[in-house]
C-alpha positions as YAML, in Angstrom:
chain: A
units: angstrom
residues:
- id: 1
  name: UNK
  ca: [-116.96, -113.31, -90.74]
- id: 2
  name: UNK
  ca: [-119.19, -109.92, -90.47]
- id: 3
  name: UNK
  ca: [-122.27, -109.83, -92.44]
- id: 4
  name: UNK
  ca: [-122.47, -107.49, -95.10]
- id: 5
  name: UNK
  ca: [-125.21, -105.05, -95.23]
- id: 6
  name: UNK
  ca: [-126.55, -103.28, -98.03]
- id: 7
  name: UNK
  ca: [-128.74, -100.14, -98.24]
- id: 8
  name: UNK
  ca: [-131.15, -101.57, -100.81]
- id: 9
  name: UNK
  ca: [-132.34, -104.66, -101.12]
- id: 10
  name: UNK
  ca: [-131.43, -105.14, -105.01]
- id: 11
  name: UNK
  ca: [-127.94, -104.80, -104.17]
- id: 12
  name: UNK
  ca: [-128.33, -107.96, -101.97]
- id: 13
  name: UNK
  ca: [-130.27, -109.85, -105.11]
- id: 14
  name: UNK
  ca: [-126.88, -108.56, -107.43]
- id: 15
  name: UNK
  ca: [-124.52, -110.25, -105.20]
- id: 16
  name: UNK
  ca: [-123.96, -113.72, -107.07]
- id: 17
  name: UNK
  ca: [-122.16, -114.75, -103.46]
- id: 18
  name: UNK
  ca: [-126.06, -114.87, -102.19]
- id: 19
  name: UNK
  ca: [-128.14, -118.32, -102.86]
- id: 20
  name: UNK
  ca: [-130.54, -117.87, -100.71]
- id: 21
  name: UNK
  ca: [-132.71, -114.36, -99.19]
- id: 22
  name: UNK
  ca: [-135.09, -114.52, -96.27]
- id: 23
  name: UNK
  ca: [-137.80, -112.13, -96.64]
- id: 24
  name: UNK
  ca: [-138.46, -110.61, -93.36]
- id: 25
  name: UNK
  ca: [-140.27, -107.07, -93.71]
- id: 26
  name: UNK
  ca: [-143.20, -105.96, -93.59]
- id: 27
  name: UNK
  ca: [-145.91, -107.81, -95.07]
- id: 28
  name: UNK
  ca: [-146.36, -105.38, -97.68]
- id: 29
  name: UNK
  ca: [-143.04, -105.72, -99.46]
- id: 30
  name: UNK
  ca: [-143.19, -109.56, -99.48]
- id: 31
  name: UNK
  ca: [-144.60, -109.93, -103.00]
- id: 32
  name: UNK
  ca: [-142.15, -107.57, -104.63]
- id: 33
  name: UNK
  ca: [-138.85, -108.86, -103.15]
- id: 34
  name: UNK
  ca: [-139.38, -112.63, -103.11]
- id: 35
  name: UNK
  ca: [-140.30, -111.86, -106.85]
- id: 36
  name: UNK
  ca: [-137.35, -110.21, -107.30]
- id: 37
  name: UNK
  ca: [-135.40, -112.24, -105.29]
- id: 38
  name: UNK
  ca: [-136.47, -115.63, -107.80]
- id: 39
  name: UNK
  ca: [-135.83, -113.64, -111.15]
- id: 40
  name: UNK
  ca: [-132.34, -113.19, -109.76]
- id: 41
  name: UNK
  ca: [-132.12, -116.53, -109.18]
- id: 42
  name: UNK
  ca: [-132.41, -116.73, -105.29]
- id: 43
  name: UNK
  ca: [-134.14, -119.41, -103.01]
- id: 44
  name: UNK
  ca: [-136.48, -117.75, -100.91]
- id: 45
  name: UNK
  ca: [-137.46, -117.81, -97.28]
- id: 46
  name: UNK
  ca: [-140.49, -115.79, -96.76]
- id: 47
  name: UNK
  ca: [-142.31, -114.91, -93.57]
- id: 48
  name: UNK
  ca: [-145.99, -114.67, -93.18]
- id: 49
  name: UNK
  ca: [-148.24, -113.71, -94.47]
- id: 50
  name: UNK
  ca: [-146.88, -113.94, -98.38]
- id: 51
  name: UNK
  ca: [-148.67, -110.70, -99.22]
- id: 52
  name: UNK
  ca: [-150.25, -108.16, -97.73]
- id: 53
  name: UNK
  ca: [-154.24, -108.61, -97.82]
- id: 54
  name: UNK
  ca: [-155.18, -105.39, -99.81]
- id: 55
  name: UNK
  ca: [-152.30, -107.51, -102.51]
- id: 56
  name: UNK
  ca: [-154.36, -110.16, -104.29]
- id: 57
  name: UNK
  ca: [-152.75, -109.23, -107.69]
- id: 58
  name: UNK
  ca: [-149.11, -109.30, -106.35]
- id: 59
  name: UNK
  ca: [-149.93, -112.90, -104.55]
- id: 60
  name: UNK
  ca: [-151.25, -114.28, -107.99]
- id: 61
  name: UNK
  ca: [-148.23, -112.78, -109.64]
- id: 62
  name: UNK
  ca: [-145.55, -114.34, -107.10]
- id: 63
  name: UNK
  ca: [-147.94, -117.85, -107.44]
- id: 64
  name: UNK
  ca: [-146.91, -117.60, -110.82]
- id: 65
  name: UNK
  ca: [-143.36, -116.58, -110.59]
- id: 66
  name: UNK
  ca: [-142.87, -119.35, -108.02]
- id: 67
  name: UNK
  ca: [-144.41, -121.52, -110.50]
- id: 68
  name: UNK
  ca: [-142.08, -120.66, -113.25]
- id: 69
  name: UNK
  ca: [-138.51, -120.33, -111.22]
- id: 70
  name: UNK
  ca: [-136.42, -123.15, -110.90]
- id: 71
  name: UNK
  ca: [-135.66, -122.54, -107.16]
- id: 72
  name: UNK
  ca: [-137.33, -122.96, -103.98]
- id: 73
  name: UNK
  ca: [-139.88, -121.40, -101.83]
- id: 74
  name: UNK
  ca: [-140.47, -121.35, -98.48]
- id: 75
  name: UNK
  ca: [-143.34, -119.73, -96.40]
- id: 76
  name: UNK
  ca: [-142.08, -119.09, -92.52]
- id: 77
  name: UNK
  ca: [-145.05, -121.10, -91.23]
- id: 78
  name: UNK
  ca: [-143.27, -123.05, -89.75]
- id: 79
  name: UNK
  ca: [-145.98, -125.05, -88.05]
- id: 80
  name: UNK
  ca: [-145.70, -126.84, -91.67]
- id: 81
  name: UNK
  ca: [-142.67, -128.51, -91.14]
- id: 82
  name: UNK
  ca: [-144.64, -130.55, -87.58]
- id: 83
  name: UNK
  ca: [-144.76, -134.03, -89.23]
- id: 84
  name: UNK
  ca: [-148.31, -134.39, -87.44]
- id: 85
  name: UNK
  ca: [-149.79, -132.50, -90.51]
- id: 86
  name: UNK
  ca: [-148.58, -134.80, -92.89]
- id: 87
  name: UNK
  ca: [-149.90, -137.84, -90.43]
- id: 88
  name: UNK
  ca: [-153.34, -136.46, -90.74]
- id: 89
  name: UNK
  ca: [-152.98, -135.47, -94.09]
- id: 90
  name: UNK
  ca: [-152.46, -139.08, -95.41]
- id: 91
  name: UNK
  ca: [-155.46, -140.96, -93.21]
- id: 92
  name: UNK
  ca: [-157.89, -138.57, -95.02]
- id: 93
  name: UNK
  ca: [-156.43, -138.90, -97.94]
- id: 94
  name: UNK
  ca: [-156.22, -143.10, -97.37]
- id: 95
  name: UNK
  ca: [-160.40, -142.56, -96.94]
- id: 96
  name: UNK
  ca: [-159.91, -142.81, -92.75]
- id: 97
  name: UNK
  ca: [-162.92, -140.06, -91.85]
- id: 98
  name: UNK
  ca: [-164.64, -140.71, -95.79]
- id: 99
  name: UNK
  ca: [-165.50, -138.03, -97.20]
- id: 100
  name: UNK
  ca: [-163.95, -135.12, -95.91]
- id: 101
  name: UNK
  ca: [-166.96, -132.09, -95.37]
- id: 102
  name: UNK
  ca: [-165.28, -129.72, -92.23]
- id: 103
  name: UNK
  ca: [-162.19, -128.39, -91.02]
- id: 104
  name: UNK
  ca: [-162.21, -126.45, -88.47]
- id: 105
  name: UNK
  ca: [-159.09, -124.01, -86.64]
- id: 106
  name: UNK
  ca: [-158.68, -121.47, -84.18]
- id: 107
  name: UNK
  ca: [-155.66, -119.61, -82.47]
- id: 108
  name: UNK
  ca: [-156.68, -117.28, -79.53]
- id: 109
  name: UNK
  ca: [-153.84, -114.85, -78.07]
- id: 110
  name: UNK
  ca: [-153.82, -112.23, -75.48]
- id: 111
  name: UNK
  ca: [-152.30, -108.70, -76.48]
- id: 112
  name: UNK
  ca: [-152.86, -105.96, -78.52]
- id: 113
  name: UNK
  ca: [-149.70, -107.01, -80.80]
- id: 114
  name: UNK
  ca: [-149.24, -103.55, -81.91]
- id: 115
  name: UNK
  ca: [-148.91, -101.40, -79.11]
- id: 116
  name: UNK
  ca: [-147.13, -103.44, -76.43]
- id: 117
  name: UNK
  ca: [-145.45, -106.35, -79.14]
- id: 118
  name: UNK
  ca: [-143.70, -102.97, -81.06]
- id: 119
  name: UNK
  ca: [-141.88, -100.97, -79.13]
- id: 120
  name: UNK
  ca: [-140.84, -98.01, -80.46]
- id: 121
  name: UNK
  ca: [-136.90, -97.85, -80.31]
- id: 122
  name: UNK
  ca: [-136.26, -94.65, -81.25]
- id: 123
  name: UNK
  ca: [-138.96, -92.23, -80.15]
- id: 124
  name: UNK
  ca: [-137.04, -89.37, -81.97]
- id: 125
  name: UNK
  ca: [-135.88, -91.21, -85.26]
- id: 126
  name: UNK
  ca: [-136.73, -89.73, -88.44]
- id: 127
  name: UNK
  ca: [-136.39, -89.91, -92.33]
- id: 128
  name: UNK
  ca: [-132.70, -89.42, -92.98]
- id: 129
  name: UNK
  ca: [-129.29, -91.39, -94.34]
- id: 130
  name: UNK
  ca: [-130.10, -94.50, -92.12]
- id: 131
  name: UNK
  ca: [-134.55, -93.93, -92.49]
- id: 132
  name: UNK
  ca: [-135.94, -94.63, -95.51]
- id: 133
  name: UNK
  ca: [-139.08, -93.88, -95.36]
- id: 134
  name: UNK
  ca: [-140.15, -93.23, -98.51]
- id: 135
  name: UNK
  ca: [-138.80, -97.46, -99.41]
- id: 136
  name: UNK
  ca: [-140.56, -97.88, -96.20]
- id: 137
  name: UNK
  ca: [-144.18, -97.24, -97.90]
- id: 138
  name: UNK
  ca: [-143.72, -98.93, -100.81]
- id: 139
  name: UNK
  ca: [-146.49, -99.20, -102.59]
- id: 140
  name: UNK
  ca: [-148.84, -98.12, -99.58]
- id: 141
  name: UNK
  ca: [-150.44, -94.67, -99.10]
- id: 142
  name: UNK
  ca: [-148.28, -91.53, -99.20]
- id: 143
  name: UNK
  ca: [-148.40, -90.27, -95.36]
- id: 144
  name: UNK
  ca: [-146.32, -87.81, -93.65]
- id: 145
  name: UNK
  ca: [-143.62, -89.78, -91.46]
- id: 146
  name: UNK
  ca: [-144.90, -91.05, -88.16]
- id: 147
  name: UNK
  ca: [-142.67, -93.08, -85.38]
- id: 148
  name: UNK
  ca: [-145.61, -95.18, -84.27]
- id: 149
  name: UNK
  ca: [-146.35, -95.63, -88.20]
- id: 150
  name: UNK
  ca: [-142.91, -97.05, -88.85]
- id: 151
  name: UNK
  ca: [-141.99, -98.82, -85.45]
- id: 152
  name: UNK
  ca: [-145.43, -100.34, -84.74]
- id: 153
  name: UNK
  ca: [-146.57, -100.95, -88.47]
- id: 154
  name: UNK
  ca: [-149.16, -103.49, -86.86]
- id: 155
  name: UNK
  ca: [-151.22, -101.39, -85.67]
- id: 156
  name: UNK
  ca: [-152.49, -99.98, -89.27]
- id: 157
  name: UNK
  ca: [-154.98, -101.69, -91.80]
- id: 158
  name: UNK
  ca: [-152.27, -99.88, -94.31]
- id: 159
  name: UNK
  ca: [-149.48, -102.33, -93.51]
- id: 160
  name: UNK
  ca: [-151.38, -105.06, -91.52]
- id: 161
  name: UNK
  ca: [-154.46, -106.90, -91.18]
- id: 162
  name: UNK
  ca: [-154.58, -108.10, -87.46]
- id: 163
  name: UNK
  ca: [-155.22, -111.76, -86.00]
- id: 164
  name: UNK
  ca: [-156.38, -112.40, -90.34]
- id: 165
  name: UNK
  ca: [-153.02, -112.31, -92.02]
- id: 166
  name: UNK
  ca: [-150.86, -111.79, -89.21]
- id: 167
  name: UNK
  ca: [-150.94, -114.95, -87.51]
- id: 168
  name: UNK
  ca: [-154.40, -116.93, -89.25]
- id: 169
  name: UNK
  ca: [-151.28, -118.62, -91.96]
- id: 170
  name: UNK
  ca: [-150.24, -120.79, -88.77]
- id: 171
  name: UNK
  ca: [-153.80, -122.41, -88.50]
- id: 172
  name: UNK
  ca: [-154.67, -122.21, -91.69]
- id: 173
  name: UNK
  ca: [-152.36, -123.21, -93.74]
- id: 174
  name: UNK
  ca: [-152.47, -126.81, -93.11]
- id: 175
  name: UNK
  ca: [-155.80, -127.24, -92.70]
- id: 176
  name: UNK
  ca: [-156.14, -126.47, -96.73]
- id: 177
  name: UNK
  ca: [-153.21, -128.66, -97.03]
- id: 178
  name: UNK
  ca: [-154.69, -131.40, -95.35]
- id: 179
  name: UNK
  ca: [-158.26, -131.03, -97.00]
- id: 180
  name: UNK
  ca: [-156.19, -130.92, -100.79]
- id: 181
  name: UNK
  ca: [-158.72, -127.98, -101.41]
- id: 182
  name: UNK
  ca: [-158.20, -125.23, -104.44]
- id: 183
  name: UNK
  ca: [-159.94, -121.71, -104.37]
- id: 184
  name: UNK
  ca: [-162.87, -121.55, -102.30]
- id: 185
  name: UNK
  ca: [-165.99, -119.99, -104.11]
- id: 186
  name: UNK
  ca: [-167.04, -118.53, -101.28]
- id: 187
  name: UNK
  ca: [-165.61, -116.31, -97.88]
- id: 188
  name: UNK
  ca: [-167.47, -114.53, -94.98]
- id: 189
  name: UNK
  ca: [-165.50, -112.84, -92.50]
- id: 190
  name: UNK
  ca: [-166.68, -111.04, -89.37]
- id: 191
  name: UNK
  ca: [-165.03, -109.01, -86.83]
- id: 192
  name: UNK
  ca: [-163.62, -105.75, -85.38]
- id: 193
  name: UNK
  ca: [-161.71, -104.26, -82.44]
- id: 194
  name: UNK
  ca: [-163.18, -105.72, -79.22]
- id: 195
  name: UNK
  ca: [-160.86, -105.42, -76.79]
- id: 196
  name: UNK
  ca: [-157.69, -102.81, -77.44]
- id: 197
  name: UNK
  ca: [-159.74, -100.07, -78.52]
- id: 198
  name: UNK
  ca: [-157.54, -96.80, -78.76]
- id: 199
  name: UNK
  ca: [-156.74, -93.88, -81.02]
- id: 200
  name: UNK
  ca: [-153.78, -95.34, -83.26]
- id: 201
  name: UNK
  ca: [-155.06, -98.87, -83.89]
- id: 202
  name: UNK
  ca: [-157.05, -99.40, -86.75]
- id: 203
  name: UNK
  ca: [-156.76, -103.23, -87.40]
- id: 204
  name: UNK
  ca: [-159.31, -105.60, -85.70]
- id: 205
  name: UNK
  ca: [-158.44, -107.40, -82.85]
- id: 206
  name: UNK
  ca: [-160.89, -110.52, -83.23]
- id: 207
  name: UNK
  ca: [-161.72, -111.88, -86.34]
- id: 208
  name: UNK
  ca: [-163.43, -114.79, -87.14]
- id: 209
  name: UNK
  ca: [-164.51, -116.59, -91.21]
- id: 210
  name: UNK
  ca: [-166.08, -119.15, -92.45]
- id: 211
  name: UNK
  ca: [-164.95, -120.54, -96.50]
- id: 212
  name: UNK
  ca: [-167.04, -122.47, -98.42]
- id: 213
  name: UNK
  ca: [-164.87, -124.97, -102.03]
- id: 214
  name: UNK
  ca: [-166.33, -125.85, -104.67]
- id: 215
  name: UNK
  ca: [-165.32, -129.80, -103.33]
- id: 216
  name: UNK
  ca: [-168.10, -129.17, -100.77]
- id: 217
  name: UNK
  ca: [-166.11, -128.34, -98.29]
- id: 218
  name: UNK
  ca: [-166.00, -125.65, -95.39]
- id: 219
  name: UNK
  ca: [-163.06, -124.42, -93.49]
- id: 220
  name: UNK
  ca: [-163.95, -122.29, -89.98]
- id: 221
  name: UNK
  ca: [-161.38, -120.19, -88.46]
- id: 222
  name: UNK
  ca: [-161.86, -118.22, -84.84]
- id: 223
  name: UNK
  ca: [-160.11, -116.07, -83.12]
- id: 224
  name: UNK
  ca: [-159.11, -113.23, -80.44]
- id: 225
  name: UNK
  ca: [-156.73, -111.06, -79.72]
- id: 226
  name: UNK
  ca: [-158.55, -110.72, -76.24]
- id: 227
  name: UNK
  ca: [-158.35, -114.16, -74.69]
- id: 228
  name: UNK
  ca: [-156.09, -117.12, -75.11]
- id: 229
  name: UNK
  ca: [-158.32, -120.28, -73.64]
- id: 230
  name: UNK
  ca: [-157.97, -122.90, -75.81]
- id: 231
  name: UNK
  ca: [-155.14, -121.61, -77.70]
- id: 232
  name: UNK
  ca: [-153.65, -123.86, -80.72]
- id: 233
  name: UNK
  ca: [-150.20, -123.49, -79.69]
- id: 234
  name: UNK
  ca: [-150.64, -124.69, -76.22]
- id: 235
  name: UNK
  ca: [-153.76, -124.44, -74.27]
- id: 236
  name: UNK
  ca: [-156.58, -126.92, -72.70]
- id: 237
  name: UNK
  ca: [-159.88, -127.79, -73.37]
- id: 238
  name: UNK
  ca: [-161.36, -127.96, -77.11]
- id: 239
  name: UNK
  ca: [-158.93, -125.86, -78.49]
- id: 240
  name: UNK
  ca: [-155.87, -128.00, -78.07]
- id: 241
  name: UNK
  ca: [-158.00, -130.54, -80.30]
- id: 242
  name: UNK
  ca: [-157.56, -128.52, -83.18]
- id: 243
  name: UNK
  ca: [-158.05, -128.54, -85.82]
- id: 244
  name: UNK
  ca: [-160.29, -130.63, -86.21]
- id: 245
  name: UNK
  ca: [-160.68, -132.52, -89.97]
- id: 246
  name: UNK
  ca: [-164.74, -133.70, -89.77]
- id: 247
  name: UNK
  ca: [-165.99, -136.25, -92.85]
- id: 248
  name: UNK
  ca: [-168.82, -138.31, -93.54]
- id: 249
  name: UNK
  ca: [-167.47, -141.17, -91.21]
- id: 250
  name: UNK
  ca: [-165.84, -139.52, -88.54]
- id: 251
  name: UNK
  ca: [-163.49, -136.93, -87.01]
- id: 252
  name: UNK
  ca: [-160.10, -136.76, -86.68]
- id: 253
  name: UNK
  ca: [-158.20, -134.40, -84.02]
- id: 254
  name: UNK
  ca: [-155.28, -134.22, -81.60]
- id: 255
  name: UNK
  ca: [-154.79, -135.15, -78.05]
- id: 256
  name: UNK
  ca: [-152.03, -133.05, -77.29]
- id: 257
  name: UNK
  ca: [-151.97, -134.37, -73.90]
- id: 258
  name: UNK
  ca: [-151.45, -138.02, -74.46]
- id: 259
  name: UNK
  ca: [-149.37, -137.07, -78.16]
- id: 260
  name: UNK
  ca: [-151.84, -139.10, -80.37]
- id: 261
  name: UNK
  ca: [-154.18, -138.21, -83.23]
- id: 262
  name: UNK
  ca: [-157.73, -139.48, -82.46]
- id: 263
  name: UNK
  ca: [-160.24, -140.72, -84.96]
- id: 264
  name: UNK
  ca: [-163.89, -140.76, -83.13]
- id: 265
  name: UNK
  ca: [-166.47, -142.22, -85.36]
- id: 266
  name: UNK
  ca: [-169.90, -141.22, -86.40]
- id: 267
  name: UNK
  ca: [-172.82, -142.38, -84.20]
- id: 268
  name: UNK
  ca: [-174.47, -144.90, -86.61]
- id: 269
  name: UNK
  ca: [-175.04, -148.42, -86.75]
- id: 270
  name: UNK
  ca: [-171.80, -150.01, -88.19]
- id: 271
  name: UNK
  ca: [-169.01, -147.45, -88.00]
- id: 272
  name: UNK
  ca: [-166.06, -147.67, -88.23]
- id: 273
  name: UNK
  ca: [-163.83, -148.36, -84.72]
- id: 274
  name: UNK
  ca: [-161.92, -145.36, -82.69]
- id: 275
  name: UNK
  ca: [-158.48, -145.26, -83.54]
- id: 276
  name: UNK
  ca: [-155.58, -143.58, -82.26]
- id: 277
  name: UNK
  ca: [-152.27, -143.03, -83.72]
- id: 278
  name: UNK
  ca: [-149.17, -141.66, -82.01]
- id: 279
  name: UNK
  ca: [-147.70, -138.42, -83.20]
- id: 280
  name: UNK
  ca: [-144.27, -137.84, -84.67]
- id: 281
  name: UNK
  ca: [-141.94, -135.14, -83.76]
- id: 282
  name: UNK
  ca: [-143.10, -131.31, -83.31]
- id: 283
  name: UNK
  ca: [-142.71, -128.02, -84.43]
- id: 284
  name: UNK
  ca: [-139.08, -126.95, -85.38]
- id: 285
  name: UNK
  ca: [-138.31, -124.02, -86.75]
- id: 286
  name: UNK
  ca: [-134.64, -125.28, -87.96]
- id: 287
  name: UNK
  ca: [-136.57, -127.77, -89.40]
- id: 288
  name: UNK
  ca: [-138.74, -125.70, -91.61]
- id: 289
  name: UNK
  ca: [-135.40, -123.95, -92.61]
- id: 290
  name: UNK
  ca: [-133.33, -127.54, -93.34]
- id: 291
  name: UNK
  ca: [-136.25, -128.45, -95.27]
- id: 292
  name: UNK
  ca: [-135.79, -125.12, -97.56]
- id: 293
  name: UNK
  ca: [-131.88, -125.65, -97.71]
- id: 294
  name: UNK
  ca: [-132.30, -129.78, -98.76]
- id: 295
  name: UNK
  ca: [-134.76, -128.46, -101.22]
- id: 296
  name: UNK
  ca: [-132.42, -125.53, -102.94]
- id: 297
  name: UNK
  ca: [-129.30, -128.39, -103.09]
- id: 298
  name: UNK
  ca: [-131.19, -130.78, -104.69]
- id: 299
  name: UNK
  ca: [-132.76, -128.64, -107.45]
- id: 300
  name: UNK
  ca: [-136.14, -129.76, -105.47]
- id: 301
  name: UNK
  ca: [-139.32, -127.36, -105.09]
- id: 302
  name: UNK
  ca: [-141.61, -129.33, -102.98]
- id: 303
  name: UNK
  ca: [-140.85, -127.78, -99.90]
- id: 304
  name: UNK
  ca: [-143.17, -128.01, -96.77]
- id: 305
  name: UNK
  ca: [-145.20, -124.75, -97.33]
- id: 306
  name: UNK
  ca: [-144.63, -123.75, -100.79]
- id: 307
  name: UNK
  ca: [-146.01, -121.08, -102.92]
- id: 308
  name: UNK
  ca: [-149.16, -123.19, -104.36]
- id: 309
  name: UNK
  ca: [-149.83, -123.67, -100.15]
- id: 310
  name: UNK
  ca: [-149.70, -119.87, -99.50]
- id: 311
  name: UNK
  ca: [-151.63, -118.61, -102.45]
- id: 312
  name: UNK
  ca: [-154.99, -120.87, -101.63]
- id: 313
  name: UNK
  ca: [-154.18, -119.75, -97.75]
- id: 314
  name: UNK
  ca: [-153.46, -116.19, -98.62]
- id: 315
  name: UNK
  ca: [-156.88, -116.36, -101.17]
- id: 316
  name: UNK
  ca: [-159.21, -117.17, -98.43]
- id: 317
  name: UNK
  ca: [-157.80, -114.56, -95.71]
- id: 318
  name: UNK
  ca: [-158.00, -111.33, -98.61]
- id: 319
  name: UNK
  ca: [-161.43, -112.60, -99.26]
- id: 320
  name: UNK
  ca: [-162.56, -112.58, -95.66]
- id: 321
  name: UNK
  ca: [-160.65, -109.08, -95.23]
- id: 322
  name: UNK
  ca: [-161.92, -107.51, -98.40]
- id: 323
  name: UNK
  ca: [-165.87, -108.75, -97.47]
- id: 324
  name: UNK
  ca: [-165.83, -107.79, -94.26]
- id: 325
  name: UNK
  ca: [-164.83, -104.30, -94.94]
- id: 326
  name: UNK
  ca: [-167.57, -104.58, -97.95]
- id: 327
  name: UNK
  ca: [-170.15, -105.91, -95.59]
- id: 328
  name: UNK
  ca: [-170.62, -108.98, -98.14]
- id: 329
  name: UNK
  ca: [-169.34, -112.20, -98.98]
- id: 330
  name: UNK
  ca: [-166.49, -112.26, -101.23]
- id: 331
  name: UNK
  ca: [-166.39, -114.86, -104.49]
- id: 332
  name: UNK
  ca: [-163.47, -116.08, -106.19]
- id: 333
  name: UNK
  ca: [-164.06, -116.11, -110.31]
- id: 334
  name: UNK
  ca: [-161.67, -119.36, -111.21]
- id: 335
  name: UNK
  ca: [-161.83, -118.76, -115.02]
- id: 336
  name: UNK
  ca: [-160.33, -114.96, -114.12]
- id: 337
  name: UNK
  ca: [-158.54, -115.93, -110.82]
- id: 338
  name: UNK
  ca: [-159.99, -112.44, -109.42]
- id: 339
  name: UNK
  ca: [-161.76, -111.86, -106.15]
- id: 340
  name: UNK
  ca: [-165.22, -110.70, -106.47]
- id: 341
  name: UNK
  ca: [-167.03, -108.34, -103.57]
...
């Protein structure tokens, strides 16, 4: 069969032969269609990151319409759907490293990710019968129409946020899902362009924060768009340990070399042995979508990275964003659920 397109995305949510939507523009419509795409009663597929990071309100507001729909949710980080998270999820949460205290991610890349990862297709297109651009913007500043603006939307803080919320939700994310942590009180983030440095680009390329929870816990994350040593999705050294999940009796991190999860105890007199453990399976991407279709048939929500899963993600990354460009740290009021800088 051909697909059928539609010119607006509403007339895709009014089609009762549609169950289930993925959610795959820019960051900065995310919030408003999946939330549309629920009240009309669709299961939702939606790519990182949920929201964009100027869109704290909107991610609270989808939280709670994800909360309150009876169908499934599914962020696209896929990472989530690696059984190895939910391995090292249940040894801390058996008491393995004792009381958890650090986690700590990275993901290092090389590329400006705006410039050279967007071509732009149509150097001549503009607004017109098949160029929105006015749905385009959204709820984003009203700017004259711009091919590099609308082809290489990365590039701008307006639609964007750089290594932060662009790719951070595939280290992140299961690192708070391992730790079982809620809001943090507490996020630093530091950073800036370092590397691609030219007249367009206005999102950092290296950013790097640090999140302090209320459980007395802290959560690291580092990264570069200007070198990719010790990359989380496939390079040597310390990095391909990560993340690593730190307590008060020990460590636990992967080998990805030998395909085990390693446990290396504290130095002290009586601690508990090293242990290894083999890892299951890997990253799958049809995986992470099965896991969102087996959900939607059987009336289930708990999918692998669900809405609960992206908000406290999401939180942490619009804090870092929002104090760094404040030149403060950034608190989280959990009476209010508002960000404070």
């Amino acid at each position: 069969n051909v697909p059928k397109g539609y010119r607006d995305y509403r007339e895709l949510l009014a089609d009762k032969n549609v169950d289930v939507v993925c959610i795959a523009t820019p960051e900065h419509h995310h919030a408003v269609q999946s939330m549309a795409a629920l009240e009309a009663g669709k299961h939702v597929y939606c790519e990182k990151p949920v929201t964009h990071w100027t869109q704290f309100e909107l991610t609270r507001q989808l939280a709670d319409a994800a909360a309150a729909s009876k169908c499934s949710f599914q962020l696209g980080s896929q990472g989530m759907s690696d059984p190895v998270w939910g391995q090292m999820k249940k040894l801390v949460k058996d008491g393995l490293i004792g009381k958890p205290v650090f986690g700590e991610t990275s993901l290092f890349r090389l590329g400006d990710w705006g410039e050279r990862g967007m071509p732009i297709d149509d150097p001549n297109a503009k607004p017109g019968p098949d160029l929105d651009w006015e749905a385009f913007l959204g709820d984003r500043p009203k700017v004259p129409f711009s091919v590099d603006r609308f082809f290489r939307w990365r590039l701008f803080m307006d639609y964007a946020g750089g290594p932060s919320t662009d790719v951070y939700p595939h280290c992140l994310t299961q690192v708070v899902d391992i730790l079982g942590v809620g809001m943090p009180e507490a996020v630093v983030g530091v950073g800036g362009i370092h590397r691609y440095d030219y007249e367009l680009r206005d999102v950092p390329d290296t950013f790097n924060l640090l999140a302090q929870y209320p459980e007395k816990v802290t959560i690291s994350v580092l990264g570069t768009w200007a070198n990719d040593f010790n990359s989380t999705d496939g390079g040597r050294g310390a990095g391909s340990r990560m993340p690593l999940i730190r307590g008060w009796d020990g460590t636990l991190h992967i080998d990805r070399d030998n395909r085990t999860l390693v446990f290396t105890p504290v130095h002290v007199k009586g601690a508990k042995a090293r242990q290894t453990f083999p890892i299951e399976g890997g990253e799958d991407n049809i995986q992470h979508w099965k896991n969102l279709l087996d959900c939607a048939r059987a009336g289930r929500k708990d999918t692998n990275s669900p809405m609960d899963l992206a908000f406290r993600t999401q939180t942490v990354l619009q804090m870092a964003m929002l104090g760094w460009q404040a030149g403060k740290t950034a608190k989280f009021d959990a009476k209010q659920r508002k960000i404070i800088v």
